[in-house]
Structure formats: C-alpha cells, structure tokens
CSV table of C-alpha atoms in Angstrom, one decimal:
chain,number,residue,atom,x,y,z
A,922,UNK,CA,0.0,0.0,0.0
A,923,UNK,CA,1.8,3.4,-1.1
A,924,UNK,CA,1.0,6.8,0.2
A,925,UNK,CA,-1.8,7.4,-1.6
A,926,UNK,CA,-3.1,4.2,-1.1
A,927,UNK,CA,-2.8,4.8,2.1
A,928,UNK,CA,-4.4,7.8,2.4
A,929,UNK,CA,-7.6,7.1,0.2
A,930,UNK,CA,-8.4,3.9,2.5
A,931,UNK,CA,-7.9,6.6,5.8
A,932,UNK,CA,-10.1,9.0,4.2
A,933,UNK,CA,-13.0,5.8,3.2
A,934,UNK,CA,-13.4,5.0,6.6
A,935,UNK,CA,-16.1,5.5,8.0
A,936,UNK,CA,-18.6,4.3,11.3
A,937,UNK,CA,-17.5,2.2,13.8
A,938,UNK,CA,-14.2,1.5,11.6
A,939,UNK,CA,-13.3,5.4,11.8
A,940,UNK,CA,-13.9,5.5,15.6
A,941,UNK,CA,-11.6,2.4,15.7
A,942,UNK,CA,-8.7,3.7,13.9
A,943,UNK,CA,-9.0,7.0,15.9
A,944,UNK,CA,-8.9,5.0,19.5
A,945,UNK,CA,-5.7,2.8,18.4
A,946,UNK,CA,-3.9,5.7,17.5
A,947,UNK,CA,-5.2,7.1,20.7
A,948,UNK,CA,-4.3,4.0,22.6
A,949,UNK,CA,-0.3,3.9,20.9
A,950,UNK,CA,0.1,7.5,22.3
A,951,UNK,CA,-1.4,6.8,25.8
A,952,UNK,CA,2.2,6.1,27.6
A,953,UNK,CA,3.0,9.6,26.4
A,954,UNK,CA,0.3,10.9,28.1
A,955,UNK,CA,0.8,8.5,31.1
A,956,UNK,CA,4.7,9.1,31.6
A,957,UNK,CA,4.1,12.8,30.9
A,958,UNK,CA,1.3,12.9,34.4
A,959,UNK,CA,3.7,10.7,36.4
A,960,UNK,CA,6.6,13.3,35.7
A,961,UNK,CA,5.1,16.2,36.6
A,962,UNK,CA,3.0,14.9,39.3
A,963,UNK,CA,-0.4,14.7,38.2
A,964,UNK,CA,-2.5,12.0,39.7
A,965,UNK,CA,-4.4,11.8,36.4
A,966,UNK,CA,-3.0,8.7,34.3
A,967,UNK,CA,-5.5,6.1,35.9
A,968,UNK,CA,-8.4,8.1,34.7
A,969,UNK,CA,-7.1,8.8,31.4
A,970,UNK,CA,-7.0,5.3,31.4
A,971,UNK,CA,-10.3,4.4,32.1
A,972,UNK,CA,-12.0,7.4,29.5
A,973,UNK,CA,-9.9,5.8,26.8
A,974,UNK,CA,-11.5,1.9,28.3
A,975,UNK,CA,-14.7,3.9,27.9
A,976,UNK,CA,-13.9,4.7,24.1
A,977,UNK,CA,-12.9,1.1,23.2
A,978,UNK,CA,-16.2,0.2,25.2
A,979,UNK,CA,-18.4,2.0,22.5
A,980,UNK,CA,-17.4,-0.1,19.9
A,981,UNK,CA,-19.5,-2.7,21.0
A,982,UNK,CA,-21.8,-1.2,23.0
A,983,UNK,CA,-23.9,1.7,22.1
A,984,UNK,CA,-23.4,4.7,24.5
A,985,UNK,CA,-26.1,7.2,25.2
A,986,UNK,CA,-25.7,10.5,23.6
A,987,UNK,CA,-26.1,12.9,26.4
A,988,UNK,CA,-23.1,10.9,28.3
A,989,UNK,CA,-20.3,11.9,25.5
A,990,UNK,CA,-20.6,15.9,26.0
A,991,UNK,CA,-20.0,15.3,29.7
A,992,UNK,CA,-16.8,12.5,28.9
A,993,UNK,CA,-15.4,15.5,26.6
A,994,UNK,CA,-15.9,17.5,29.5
A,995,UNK,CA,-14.1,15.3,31.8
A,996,UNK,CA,-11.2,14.7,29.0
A,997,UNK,CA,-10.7,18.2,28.9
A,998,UNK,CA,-10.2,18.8,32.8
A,999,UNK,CA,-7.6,16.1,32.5
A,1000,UNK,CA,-5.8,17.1,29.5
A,1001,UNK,CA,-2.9,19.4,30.2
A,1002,UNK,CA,-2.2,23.2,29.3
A,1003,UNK,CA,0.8,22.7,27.1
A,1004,UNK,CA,1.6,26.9,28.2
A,1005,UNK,CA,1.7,25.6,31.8
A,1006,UNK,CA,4.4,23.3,31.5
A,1007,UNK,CA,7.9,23.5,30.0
A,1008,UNK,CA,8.3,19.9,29.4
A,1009,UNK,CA,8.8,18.9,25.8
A,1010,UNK,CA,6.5,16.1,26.8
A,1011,UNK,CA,3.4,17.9,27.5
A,1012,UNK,CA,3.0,18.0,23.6
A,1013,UNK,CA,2.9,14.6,22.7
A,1014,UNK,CA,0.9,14.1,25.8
A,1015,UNK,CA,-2.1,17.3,24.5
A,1016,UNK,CA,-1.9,15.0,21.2
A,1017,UNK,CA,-2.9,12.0,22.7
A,1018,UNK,CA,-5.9,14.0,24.1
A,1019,UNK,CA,-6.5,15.2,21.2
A,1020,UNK,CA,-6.4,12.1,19.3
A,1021,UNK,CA,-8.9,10.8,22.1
A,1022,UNK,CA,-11.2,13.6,21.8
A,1023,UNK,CA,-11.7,12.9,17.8
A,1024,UNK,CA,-12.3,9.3,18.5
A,1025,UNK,CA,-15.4,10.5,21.3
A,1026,UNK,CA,-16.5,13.6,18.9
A,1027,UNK,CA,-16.7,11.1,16.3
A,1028,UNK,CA,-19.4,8.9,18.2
A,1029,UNK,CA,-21.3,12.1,18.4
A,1030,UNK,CA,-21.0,13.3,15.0
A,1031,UNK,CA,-20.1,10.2,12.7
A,1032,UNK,CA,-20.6,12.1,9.9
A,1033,UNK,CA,-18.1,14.5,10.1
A,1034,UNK,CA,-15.0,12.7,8.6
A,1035,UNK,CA,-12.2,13.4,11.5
A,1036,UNK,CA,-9.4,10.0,10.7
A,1037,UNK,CA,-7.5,12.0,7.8
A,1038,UNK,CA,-6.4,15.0,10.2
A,1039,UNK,CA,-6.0,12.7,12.9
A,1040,UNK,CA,-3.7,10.2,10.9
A,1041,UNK,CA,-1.5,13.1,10.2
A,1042,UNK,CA,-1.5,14.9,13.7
A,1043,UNK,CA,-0.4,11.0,15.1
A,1044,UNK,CA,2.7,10.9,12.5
A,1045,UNK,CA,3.3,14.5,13.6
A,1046,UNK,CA,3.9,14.2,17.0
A,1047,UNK,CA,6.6,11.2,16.1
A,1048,UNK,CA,8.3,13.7,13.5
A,1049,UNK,CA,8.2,16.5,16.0
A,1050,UNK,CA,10.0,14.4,18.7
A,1051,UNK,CA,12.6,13.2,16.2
A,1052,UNK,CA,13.3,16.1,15.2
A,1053,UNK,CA,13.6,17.6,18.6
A,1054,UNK,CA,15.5,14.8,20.0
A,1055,UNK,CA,18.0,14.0,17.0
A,1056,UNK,CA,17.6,17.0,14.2
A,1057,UNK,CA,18.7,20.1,16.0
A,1058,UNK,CA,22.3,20.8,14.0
A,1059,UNK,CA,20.9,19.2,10.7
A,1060,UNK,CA,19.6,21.2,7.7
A,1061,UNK,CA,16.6,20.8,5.7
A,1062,UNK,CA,17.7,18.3,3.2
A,1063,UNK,CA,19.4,16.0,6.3
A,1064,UNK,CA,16.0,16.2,8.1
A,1065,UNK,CA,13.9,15.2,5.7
A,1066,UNK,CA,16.3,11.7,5.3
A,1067,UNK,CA,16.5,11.8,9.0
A,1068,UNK,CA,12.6,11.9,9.0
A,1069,UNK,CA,13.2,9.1,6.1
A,1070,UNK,CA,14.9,6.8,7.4
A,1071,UNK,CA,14.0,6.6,11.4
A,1072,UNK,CA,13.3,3.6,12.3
A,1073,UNK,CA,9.9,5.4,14.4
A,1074,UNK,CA,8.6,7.0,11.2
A,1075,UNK,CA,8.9,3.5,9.9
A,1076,UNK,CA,6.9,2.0,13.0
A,1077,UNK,CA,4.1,4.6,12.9
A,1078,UNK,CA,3.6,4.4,9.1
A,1079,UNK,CA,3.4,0.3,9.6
A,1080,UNK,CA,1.7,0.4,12.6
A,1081,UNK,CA,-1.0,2.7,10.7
A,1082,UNK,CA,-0.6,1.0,7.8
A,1083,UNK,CA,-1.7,-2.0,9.3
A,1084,UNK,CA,-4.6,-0.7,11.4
A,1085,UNK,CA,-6.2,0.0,8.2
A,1086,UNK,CA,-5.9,-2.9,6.2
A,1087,UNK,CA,-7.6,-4.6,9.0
A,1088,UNK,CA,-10.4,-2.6,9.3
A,1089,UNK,CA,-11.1,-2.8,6.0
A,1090,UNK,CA,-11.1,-6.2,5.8
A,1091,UNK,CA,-13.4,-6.6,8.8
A,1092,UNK,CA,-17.0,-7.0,8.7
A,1093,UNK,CA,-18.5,-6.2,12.5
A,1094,UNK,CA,-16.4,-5.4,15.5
A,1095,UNK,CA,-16.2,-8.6,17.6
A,1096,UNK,CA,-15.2,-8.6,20.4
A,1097,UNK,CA,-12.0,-10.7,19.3
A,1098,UNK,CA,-11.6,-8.7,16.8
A,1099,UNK,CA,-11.3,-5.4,19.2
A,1100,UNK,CA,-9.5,-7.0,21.9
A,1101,UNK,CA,-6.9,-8.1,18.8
A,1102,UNK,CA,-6.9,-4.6,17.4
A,1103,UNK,CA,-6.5,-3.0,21.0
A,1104,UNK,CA,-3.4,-5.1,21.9
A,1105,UNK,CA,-1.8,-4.3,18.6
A,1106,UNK,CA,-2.2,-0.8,19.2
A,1107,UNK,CA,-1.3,-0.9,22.9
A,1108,UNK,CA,2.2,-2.1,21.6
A,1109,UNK,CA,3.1,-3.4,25.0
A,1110,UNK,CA,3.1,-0.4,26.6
A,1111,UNK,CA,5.2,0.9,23.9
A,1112,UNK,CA,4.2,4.4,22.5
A,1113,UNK,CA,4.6,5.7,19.1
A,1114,UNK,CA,7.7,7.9,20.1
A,1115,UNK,CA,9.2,4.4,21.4
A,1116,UNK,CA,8.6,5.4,25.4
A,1117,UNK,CA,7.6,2.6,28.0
A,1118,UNK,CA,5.1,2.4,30.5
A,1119,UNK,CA,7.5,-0.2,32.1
A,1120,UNK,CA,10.4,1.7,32.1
C-alpha cells in the first residue's frame, strides 16, 4: 500500500471502523500521556486510562448520547495546558488527548470525517519528537532523510498501515476482533515515540 493508497483507504473510513482507527492511534500514544502525568506529578494517568477503556467500550456497546458531552468535559479537565508546562513532553501528551477527543467527537457526530487529520496529527507528534530529539544541528535536506529513514517513522507508518488494512477487511467489531486490534495498538506499553510504560 503506497501513500496514496494509504491515504484514500484513511479518508474511506467510516462508522465504527473510523472511531476504531482513531482509539488505536489514541491507545499507541497513551504512555505519552501517562509518563508525561507521572513526571510532573499529576494524579491523572489512571483516569485517562479508564476514558480511553470507555472509548474502546463504544465499539460494542452503544453509548447514550447525552453521556459523550459530559466524557469531553471530563477529557478536557484532565488534559494538560501545554503553556503551563515547560516539558517537551506535554506535547505529545495534548496529542494523545486530542487524538482521544476525535475518537469521542466522532461517536457524536459520525458524519463528520475526522481520521484524515487525525492520521496526520499521530505521525506529527513522532516527527516533532525526532526532530527535537535528533535533528537540531541538521539542515533541511538531512531532516527530511533523518525523517526518512527513522526507524519510528517507519513504526508509525506500519503500525498505521496495518490498522487500516484490518479494518477494512473486517465486517463487524467482535469482540475478538477489538481486543486483537486494542493489543496491537497498545504495543506493549510501547508508544509511538518508542517510550515505556515499564520503564
């Protein structure tokens, strides 16, 4: 599947298969979010936890409307002010509540076609931290091999990759079939910038 491949199947999706691809690119960038809150000290990781258990939830079960406004409320207390902090990681940690956020805005509005943007905002946040991490001295034409060539561009591109192909190919969410997709995109623990929860 090339690039545009790629993107025509993100931009096809649509239903329960959009709101699936938007929580497993949520779930890969939950240990950013999680180490981030355990750094600085907020006491808010376990409950992150549990709204983004809520979101895989609504793929099989259907959620009352009037309950998501008050769970984007709730997301919103607990995501952090990326002005407040001078941690690098408070930005990948606001794009994992962001990504979380389009998966919750898309039970309330499945019409509004929201995996696109939030495809590309998921490979930004690894191209952001590789560049901040490894491209500081490097001029255009070396980033954009840098960018290239890392081996976590290569994993989120896969890992997305991947994601889609299998939702295309399947009919209904099981419940196998989410538990499979929820364990692929929980990576171990593993995030998309290659962080541990058990580190």
């Amino acid at each position: 599947m090339n690039a545009n491949q790629f993107l025509k199947a993100v931009s096809q999706l649509q239903g329960w298969r959009e709101c699936a691809f938007l929580l497993a690119l949520a779930e890969r960038s939950f240990p950013n979010y999680a180490l981030f809150a355990d750094a600085v000290g907020l006491k808010t990781g376990a409950k992150m936890r549990q709204m983004l258990d809520l979101g895989w939830d609504m793929l099989q079960k259907d959620v009352a409307e009037s309950a998501i406004p008050q769970l984007l409320a709730k997301l919103e207390a607990l995501s952090p002010d990326v002005n407040a902090y001078d941690a690098y990681g408070v930005y990948p940690a606001f794009d994992f509540c962001q990504l979380l956020e389009q998966a919750l805005l898309n039970r309330l509005n499945p019409t509004k076609h929201r995996a696109t943007d939030a495809s590309q905002m998921a490979t930004a946040t690894v191209m952001d931290f590789v560049e901040m991490s490894e491209g500081e001295d490097l001029d255009e034409d070396e980033l954009v091999r840098l960018l290239d060539q890392h081996p976590l561009m290569k994993e989120d591109k896969a890992f997305q990759r991947d994601i889609v192909l299998a939702l295309k190919r399947q009919r209904t969410p099981t419940k196998q079939f989410v538990e499979k997709l929820l364990a692929d995109a929980a990576n171990d623990g593993v995030s998309n910038l290659g962080i541990s929860l058990a580190e």
